[in-house]
N, CA, C and O atoms as a GROMACS GRO file, in nm:
protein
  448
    1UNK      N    1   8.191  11.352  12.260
    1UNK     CA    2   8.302  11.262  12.237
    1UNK      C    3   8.412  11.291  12.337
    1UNK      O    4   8.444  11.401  12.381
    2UNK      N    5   8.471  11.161  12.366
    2UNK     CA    6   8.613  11.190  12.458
    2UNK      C    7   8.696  11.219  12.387
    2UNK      O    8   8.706  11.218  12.264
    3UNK      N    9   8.794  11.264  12.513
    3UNK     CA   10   8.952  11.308  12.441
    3UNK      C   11   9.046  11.198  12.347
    3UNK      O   12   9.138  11.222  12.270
    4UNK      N   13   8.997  11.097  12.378
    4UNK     CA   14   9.057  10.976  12.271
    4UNK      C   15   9.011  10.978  12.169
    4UNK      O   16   9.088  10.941  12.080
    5UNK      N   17   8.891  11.014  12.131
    5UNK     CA   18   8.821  10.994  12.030
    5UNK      C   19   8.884  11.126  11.971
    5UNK      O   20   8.978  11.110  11.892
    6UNK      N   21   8.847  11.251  11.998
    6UNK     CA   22   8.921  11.349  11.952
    6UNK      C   23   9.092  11.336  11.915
    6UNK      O   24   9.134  11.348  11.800
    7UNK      N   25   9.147  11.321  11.989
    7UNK     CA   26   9.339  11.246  11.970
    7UNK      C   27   9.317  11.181  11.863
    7UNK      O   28   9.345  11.258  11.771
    8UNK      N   29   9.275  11.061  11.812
    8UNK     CA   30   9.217  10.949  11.667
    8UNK      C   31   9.194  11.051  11.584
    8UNK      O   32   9.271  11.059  11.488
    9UNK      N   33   9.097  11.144  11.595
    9UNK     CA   34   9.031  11.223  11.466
    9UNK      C   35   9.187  11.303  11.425
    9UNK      O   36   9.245  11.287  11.317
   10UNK      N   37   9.235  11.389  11.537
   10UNK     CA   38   9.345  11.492  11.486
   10UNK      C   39   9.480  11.371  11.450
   10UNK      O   40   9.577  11.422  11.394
   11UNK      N   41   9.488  11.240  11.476
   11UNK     CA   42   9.559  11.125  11.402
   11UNK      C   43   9.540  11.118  11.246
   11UNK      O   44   9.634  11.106  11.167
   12UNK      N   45   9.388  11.128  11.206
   12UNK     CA   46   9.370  11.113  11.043
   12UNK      C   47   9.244  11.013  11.081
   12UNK      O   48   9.130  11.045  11.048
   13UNK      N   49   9.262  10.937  11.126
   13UNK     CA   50   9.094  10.859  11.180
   13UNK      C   51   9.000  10.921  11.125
   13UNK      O   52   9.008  11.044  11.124
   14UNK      N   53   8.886  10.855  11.065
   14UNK     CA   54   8.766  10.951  11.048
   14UNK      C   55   8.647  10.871  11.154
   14UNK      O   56   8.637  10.760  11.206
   15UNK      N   57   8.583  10.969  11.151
   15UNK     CA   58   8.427  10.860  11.226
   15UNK      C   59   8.356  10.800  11.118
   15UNK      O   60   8.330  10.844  11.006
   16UNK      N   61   8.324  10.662  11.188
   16UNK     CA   62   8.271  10.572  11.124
   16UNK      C   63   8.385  10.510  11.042
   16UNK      O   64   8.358  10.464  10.932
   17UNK      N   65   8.526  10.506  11.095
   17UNK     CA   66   8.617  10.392  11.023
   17UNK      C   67   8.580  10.226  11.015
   17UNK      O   68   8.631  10.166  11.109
   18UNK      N   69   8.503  10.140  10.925
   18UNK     CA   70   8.437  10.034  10.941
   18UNK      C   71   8.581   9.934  10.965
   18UNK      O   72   8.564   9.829  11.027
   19UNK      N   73   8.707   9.964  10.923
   19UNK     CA   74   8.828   9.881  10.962
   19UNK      C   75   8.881   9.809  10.797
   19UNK      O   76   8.975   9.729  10.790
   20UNK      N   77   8.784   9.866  10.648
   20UNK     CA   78   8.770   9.832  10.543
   20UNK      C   79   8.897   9.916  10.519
   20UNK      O   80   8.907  10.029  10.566
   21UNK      N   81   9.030   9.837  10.415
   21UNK     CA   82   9.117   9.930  10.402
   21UNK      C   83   9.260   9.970  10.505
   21UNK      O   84   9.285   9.937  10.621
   22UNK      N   85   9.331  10.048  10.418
   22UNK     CA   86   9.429  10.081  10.518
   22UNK      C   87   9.370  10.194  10.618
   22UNK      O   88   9.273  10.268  10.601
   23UNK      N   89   9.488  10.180  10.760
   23UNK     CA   90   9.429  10.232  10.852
   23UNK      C   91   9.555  10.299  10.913
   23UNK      O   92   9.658  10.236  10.939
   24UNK      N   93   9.538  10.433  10.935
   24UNK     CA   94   9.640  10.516  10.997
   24UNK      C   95   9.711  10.459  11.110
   24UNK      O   96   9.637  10.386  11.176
   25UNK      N   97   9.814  10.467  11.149
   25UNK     CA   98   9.883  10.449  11.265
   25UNK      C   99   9.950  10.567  11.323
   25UNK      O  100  10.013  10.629  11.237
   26UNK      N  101   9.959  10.627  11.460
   26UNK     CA  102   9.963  10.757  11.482
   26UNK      C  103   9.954  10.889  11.405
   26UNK      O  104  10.019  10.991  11.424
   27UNK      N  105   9.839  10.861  11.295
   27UNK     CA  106   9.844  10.938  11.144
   27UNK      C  107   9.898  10.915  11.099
   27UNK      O  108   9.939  11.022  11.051
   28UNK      N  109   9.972  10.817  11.045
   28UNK     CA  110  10.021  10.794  10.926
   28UNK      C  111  10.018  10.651  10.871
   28UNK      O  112  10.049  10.553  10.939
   29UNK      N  113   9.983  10.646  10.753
   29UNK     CA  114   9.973  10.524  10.683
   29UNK      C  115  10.114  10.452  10.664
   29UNK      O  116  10.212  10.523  10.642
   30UNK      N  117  10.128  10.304  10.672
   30UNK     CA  118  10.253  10.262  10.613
   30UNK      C  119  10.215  10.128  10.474
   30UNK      O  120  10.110  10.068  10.453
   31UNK      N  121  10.338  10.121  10.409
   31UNK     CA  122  10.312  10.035  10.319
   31UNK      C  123  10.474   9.937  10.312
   31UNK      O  124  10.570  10.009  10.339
   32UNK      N  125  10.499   9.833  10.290
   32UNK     CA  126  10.573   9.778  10.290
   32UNK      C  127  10.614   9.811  10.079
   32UNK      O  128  10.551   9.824   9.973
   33UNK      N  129  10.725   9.809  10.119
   33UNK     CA  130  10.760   9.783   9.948
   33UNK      C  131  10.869   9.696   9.936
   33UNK      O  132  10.962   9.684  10.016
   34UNK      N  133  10.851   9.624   9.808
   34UNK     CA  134  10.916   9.469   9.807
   34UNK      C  135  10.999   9.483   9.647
   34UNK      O  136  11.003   9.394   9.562
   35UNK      N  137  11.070   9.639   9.636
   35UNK     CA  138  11.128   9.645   9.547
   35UNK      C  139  11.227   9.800   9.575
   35UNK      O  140  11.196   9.883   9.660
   36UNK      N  141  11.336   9.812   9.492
   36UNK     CA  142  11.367   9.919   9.475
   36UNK      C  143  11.408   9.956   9.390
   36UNK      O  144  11.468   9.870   9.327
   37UNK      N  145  11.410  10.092   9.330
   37UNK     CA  146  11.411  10.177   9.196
   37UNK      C  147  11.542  10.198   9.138
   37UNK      O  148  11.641  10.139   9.183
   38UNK      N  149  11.547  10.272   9.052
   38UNK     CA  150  11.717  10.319   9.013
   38UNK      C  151  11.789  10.405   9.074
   38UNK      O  152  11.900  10.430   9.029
   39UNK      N  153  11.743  10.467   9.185
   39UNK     CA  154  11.760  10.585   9.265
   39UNK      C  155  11.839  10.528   9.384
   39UNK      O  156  11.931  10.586   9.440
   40UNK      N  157  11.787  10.394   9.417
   40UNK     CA  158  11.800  10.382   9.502
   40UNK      C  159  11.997  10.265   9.497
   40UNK      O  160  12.046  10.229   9.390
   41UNK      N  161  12.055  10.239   9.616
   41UNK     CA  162  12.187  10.231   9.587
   41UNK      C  163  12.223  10.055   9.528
   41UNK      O  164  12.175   9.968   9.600
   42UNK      N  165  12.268  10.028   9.457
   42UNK     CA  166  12.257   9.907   9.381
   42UNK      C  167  12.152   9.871   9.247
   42UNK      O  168  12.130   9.761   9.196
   43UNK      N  169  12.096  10.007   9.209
   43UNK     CA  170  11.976  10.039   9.154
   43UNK      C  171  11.862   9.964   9.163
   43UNK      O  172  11.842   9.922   9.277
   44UNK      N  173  11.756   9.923   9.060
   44UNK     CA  174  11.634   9.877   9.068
   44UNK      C  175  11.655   9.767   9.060
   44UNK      O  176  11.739   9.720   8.982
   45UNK      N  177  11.570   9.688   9.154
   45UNK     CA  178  11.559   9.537   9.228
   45UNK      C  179  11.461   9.479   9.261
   45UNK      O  180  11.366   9.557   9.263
   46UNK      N  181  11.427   9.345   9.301
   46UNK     CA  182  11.309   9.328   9.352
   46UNK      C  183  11.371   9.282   9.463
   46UNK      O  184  11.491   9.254   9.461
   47UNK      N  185  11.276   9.269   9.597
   47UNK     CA  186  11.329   9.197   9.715
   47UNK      C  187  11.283   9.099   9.702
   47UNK      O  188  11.336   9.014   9.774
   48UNK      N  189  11.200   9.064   9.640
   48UNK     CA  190  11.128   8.874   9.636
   48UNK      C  191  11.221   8.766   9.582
   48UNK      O  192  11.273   8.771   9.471
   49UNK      N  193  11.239   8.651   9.686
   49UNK     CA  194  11.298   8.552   9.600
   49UNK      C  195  11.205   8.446   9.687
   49UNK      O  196  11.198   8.418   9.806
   50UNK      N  197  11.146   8.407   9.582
   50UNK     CA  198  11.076   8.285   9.603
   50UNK      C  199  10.887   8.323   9.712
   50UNK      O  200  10.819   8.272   9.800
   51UNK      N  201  10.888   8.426   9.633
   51UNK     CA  202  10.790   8.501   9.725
   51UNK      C  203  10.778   8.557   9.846
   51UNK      O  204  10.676   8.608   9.893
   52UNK      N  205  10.869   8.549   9.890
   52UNK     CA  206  10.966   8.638  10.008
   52UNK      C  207  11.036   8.736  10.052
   52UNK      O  208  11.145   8.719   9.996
   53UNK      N  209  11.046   8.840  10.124
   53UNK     CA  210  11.140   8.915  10.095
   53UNK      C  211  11.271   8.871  10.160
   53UNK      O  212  11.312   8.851  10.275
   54UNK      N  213  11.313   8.865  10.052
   54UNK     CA  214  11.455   8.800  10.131
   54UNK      C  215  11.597   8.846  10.095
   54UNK      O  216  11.701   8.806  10.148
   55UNK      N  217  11.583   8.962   9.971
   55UNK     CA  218  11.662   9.044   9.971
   55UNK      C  219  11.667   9.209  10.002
   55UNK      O  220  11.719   9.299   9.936
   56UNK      N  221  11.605   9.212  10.105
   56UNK     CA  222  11.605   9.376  10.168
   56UNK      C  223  11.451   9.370  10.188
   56UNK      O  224  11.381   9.271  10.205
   57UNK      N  225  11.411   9.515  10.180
   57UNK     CA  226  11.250   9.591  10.223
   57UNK      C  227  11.322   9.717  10.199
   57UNK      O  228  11.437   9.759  10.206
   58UNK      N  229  11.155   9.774  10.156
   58UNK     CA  230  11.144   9.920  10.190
   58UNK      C  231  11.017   9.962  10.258
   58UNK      O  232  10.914   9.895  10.250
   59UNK      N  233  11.026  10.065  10.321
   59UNK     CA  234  10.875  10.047  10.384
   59UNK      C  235  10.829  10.236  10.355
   59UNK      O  236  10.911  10.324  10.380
   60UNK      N  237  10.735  10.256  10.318
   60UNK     CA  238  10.686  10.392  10.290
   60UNK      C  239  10.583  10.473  10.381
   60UNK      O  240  10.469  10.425  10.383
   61UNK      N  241  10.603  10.580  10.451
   61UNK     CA  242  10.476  10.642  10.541
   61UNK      C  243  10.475  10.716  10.500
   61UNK      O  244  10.573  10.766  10.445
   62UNK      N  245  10.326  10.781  10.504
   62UNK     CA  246  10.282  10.926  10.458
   62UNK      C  247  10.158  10.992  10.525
   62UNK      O  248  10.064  10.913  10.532
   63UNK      N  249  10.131  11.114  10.576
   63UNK     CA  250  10.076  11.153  10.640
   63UNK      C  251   9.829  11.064  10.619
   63UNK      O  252   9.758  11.081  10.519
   64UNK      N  253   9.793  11.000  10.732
   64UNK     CA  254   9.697  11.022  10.665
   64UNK      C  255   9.595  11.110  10.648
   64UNK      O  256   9.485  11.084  10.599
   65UNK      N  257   9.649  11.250  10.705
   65UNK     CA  258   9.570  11.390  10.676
   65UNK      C  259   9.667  11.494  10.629
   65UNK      O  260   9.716  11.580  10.702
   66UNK      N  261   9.688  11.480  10.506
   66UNK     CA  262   9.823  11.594  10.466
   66UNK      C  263   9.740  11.720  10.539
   66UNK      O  264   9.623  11.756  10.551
   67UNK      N  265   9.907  11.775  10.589
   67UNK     CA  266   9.885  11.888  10.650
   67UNK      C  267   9.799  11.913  10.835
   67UNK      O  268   9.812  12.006  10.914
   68UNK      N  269   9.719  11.787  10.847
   68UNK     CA  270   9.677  11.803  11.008
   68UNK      C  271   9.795  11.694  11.050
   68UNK      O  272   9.904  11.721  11.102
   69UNK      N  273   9.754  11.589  11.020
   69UNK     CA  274   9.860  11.443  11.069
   69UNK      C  275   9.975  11.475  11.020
   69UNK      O  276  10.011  11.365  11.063
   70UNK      N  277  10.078  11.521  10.968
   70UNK     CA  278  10.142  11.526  10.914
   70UNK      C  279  10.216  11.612  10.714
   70UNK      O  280  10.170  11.593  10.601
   71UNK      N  281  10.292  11.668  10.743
   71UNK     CA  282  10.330  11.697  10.569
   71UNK      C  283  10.426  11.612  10.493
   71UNK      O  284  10.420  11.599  10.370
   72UNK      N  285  10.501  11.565  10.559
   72UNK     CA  286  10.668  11.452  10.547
   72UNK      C  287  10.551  11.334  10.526
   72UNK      O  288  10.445  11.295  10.574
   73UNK      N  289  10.674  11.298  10.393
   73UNK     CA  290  10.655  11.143  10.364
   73UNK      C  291  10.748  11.050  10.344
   73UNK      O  292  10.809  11.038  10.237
   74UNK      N  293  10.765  10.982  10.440
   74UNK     CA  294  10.900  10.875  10.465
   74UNK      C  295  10.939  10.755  10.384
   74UNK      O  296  10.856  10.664  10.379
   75UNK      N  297  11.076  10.739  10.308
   75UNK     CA  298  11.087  10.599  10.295
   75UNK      C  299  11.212  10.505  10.345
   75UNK      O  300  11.316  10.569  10.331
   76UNK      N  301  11.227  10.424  10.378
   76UNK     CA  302  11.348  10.341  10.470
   76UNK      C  303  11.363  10.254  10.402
   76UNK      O  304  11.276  10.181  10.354
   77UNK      N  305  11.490  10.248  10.385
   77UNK     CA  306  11.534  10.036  10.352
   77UNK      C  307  11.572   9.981  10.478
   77UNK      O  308  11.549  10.030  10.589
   78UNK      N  309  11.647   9.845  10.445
   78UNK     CA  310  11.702   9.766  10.527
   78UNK      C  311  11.776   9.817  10.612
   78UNK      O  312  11.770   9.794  10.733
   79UNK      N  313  11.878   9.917  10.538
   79UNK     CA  314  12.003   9.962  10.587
   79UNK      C  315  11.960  10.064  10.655
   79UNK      O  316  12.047  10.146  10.683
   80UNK      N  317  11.817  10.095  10.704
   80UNK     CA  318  11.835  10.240  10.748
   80UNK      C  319  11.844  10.365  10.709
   80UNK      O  320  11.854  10.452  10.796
   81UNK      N  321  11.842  10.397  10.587
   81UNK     CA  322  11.825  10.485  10.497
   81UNK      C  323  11.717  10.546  10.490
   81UNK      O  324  11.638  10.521  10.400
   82UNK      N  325  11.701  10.604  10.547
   82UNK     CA  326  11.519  10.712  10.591
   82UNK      C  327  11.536  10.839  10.452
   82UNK      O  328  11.647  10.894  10.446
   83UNK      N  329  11.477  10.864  10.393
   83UNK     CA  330  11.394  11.022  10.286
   83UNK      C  331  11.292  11.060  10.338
   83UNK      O  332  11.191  11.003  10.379
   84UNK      N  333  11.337  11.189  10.333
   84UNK     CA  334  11.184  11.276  10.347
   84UNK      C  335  11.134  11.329  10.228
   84UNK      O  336  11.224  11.343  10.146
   85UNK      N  337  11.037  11.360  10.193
   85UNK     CA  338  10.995  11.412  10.114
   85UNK      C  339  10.846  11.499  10.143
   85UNK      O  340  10.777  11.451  10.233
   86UNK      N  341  10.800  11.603  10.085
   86UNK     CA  342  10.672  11.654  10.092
   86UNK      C  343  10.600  11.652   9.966
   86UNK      O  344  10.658  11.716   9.878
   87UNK      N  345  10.496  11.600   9.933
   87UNK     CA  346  10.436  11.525   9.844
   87UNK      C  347  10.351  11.619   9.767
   87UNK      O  348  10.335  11.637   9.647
   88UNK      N  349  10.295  11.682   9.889
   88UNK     CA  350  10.196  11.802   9.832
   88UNK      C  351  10.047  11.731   9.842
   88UNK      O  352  10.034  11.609   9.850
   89UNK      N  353   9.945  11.814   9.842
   89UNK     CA  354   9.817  11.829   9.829
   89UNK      C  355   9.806  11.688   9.796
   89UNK      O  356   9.731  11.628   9.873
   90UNK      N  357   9.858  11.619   9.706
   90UNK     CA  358   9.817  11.486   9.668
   90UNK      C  359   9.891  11.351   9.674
   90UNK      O  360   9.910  11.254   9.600
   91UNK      N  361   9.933  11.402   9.830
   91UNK     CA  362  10.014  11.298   9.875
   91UNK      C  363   9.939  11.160   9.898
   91UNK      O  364  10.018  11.066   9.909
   92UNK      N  365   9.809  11.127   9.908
   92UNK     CA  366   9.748  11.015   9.940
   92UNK      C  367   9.799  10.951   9.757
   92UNK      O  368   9.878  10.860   9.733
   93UNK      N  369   9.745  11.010   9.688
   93UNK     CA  370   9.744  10.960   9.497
   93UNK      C  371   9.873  10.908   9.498
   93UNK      O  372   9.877  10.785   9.487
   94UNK      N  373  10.009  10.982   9.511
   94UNK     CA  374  10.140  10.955   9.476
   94UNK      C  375  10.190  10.817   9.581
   94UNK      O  376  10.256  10.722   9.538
   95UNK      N  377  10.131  10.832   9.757
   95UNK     CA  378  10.191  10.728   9.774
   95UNK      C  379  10.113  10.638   9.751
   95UNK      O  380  10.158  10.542   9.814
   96UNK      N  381  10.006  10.601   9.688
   96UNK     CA  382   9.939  10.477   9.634
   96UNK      C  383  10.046  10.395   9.572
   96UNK      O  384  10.078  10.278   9.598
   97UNK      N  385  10.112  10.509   9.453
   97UNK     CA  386  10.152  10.430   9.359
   97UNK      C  387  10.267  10.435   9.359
   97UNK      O  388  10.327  10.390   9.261
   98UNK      N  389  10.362  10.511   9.503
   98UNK     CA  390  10.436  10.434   9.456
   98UNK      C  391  10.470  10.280   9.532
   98UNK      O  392  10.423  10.262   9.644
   99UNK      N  393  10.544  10.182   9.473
   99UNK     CA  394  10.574  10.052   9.509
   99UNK      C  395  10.715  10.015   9.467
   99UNK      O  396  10.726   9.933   9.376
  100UNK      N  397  10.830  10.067   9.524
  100UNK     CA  398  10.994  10.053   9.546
  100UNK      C  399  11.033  10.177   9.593
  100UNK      O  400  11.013  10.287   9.542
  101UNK      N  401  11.108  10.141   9.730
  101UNK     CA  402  11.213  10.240   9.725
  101UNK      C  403  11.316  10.265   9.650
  101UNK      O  404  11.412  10.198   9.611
  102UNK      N  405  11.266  10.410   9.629
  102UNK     CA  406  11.308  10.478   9.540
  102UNK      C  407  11.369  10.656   9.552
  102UNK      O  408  11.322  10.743   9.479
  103UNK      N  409  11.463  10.681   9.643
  103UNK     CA  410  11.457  10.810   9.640
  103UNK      C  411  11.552  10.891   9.578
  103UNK      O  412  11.662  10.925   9.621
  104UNK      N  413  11.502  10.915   9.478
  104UNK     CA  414  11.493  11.009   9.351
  104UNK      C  415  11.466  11.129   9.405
  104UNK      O  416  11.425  11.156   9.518
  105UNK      N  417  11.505  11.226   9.282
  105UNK     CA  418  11.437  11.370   9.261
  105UNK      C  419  11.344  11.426   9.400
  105UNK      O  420  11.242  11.361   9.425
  106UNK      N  421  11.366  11.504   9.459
  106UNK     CA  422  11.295  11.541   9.556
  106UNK      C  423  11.267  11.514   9.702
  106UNK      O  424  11.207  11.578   9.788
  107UNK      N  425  11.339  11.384   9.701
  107UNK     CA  426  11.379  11.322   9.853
  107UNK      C  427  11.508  11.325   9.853
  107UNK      O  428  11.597  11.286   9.777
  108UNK      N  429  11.496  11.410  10.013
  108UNK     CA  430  11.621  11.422  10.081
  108UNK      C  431  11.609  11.356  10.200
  108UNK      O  432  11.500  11.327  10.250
  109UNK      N  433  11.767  11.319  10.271
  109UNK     CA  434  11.799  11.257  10.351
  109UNK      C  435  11.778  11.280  10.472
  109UNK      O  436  11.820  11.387  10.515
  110UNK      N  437  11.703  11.184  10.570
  110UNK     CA  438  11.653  11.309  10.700
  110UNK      C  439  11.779  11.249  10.790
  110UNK      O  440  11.818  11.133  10.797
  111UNK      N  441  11.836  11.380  10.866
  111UNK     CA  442  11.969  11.380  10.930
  111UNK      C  443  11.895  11.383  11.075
  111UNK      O  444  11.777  11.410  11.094
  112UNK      N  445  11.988  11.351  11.170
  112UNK     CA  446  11.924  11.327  11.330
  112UNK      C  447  11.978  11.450  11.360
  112UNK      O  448  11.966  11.497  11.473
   0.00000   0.00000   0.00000
C-alpha cells in the first residue's frame, strides 16, 4: 500500500470502506445538529422553521478513531462557540446520540 492509503488508515478510514454510512473527514466525523439544549445560551430550541434551519445550527465532530484520529470532541453554533470535550472510550455511542448543541457538564470552552 501507498503512503495515501496509509495517511486514510491513520485518518480513521478502514479498508474496504464501501462509502455505506458516515465517513471520516481528516478523522473525524461531523454531524449537523438542528437543535439546542438547555446548556446552551437562550436554552433549548429547535433550529427548524418550516423544515429549515433557519434559526441557527450546531454542528458536532468527534474523533473517528478515539485515541489514533483524535481524543477532543467538538461542538459549534452559529455564533462561533466551539466545546471541547473528551468523551472517552465510547465516544462513537455518545456522539450518535447526541442531536443539539448542548454544552453542558463536561465541555469546556476551547480558547485560541
Amino acid at each position: 500500500m501507498g503512503p495515501l492509503v496509509d495517511d486514510a488508515i491513520e485518518e480513521g478510514y478502514e479498508v474496504g470502506d464501501d462509502g455505506e454510512g458516515r465517513r471520516p473527514y481528516h478523522g473525524y466525523y461531523f454531524k449537523i445538529l438542528t437543535a439546542q439544549g438547555p446548556s446552551a445560551p437562550g436554552g433549548a430550541k429547535s433550529y427548524l422553521e418550516g423544515g429549515k434551519l433557519a434559526d441557527g445550527f450546531g454542528l458536532l465532530a468527534w474523533p473517528a478513531s478515539y485515541g489514533n484520529s483524535g481524543i477532543m470532541s467538538f461542538q459549534v453554533n452559529q455564533r462561533g462557540l466551539v466545546y471541547q470535550a473528551d468523551l472517552g472510550e465510547d465516544t462513537a455511542d455518545i456522539a450518535e446520540a447526541i442531536d443539539a448543541y448542548d454544552p453542558g457538564p463536561g465541555w469546556e470552552p476551547v480558547v485560541d
